[in-house]
PDB file of C-alpha atoms in Angstrom:
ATOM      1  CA  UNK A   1      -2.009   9.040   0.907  1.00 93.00           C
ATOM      2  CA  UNK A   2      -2.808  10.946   3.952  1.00 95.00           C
ATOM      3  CA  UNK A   3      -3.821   9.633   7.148  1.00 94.00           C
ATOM      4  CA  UNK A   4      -7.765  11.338   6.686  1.00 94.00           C
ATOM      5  CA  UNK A   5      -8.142  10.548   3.803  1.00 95.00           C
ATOM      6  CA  UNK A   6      -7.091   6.709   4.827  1.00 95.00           C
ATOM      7  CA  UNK A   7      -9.736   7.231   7.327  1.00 93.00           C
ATOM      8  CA  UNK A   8     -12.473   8.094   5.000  1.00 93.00           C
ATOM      9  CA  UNK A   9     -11.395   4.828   2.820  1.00 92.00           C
ATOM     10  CA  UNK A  10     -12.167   2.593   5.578  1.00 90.00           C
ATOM     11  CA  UNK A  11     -15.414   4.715   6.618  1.00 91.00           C
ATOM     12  CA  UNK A  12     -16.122   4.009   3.054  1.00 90.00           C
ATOM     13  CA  UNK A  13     -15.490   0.164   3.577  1.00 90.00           C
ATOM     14  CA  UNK A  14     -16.706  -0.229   6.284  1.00 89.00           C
ATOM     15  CA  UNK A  15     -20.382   1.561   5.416  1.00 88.00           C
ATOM     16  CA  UNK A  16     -20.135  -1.086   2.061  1.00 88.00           C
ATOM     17  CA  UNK A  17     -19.140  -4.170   3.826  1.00 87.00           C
ATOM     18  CA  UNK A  18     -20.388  -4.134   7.165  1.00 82.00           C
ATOM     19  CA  UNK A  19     -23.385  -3.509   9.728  1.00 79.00           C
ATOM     20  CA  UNK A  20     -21.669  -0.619  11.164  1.00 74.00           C
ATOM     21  CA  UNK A  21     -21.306   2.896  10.805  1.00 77.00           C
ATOM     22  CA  UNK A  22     -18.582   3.486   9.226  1.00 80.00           C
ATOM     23  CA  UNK A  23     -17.651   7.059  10.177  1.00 81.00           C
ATOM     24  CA  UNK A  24     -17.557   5.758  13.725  1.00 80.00           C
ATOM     25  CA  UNK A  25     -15.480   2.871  13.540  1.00 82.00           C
ATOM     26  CA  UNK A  26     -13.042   4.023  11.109  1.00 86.00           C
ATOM     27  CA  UNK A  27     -12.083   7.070  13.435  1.00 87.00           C
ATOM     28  CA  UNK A  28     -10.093   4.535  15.692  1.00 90.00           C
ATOM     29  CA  UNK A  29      -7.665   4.033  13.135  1.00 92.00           C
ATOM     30  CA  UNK A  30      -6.798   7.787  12.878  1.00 94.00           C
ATOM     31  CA  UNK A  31      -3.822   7.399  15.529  1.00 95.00           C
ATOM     32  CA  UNK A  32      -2.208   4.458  13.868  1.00 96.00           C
ATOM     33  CA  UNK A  33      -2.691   5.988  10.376  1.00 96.00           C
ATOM     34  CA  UNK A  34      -0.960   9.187  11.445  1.00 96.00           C
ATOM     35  CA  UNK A  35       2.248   6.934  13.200  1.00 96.00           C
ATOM     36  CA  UNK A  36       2.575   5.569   9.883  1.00 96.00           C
ATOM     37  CA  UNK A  37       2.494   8.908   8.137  1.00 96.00           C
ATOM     38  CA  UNK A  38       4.968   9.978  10.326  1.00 95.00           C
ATOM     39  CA  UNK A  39       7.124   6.931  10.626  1.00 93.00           C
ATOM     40  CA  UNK A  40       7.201   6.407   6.926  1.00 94.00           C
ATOM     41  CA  UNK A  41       5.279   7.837   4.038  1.00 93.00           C
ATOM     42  CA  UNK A  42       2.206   8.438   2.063  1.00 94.00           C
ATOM     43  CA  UNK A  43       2.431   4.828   0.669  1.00 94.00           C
ATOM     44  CA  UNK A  44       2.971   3.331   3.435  1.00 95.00           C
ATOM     45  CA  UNK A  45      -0.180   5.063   4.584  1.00 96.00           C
ATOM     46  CA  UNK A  46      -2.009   3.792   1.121  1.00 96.00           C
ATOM     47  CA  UNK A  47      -0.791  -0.098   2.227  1.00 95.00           C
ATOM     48  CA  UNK A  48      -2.081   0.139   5.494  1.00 96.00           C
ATOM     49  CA  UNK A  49      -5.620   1.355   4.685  1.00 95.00           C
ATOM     50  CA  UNK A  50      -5.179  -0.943   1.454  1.00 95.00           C
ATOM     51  CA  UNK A  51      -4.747  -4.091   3.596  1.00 95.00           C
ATOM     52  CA  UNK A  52      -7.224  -3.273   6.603  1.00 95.00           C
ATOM     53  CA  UNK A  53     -10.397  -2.464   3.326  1.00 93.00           C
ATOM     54  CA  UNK A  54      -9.248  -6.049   1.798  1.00 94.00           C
ATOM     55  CA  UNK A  55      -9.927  -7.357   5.880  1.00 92.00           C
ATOM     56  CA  UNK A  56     -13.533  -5.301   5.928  1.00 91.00           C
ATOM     57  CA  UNK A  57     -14.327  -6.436   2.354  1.00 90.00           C
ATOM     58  CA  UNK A  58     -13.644  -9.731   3.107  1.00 92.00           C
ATOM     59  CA  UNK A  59     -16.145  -9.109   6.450  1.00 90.00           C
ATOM     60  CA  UNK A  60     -13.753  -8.762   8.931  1.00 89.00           C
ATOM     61  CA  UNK A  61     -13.307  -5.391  11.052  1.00 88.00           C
ATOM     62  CA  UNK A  62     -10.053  -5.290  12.377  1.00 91.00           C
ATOM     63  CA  UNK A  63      -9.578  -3.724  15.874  1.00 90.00           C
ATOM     64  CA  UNK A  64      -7.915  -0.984  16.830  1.00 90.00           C
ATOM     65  CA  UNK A  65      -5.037  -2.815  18.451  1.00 94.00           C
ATOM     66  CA  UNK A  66      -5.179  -5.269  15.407  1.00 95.00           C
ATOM     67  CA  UNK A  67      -4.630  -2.170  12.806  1.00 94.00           C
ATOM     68  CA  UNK A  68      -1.767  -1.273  14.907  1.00 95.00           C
ATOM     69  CA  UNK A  69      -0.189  -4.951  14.312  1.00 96.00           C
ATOM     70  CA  UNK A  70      -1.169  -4.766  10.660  1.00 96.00           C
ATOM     71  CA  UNK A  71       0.762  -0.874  10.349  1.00 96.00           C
ATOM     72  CA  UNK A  72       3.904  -2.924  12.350  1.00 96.00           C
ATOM     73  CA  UNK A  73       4.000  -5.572   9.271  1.00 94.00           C
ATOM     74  CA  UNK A  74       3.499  -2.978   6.720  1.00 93.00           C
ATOM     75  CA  UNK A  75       6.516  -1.067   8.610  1.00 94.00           C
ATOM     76  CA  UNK A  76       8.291  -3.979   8.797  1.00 91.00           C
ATOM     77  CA  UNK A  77       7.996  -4.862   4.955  1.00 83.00           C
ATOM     78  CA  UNK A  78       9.018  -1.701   4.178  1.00 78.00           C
ATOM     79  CA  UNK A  79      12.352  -1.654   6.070  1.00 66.00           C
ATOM     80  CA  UNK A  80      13.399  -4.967   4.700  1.00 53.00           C
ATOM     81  CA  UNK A  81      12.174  -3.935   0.877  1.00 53.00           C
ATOM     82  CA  UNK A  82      13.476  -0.001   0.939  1.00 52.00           C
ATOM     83  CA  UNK A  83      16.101   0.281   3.395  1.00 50.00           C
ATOM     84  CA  UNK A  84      13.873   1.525   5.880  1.00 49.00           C
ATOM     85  CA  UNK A  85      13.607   5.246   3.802  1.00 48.00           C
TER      86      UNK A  85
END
């Protein structure tokens, strides 16, 4: 997955979920998408925005600084479960 169209998942999310505009609040995450993109890989990507729409479904919208902690423990994960590839 790349890091827009991550975005645009959580813009979708959040628009379903929330009482925000999505478009607006998902374009914080666009920096911490694109580290991941360019740190790992389109899955990793897909994880990330995976894990931070379960957190708006569920009625929570994660921070920006909060996203970036998420994108460390999908990072993380993925080191320990792929060699770090």
């Amino acid at each position: 997955m790349q890091p827009e169209e991550a975005v645009r998942q959580l813009e979708y999310a959040i628009d379903a979920s929330l009482d925000e505009i999505g478009q607006r609040a998902a374009a914080g995450y666009r920096p911490t998408f694109e580290r991941v993109a360019a740190d790992a890989d389109g899955a990793a990507v897909y994880d990330l925005a995976s894990t931070l729409s379960d957190e708006v479904a569920d009625g929570d919208c994660p921070t920006p600084a909060e996203a970036n902690a998420t994108a460390e423990r999908v990072l993380g994960d993925r080191a320990y479960t792929d060699g770090g590839a």
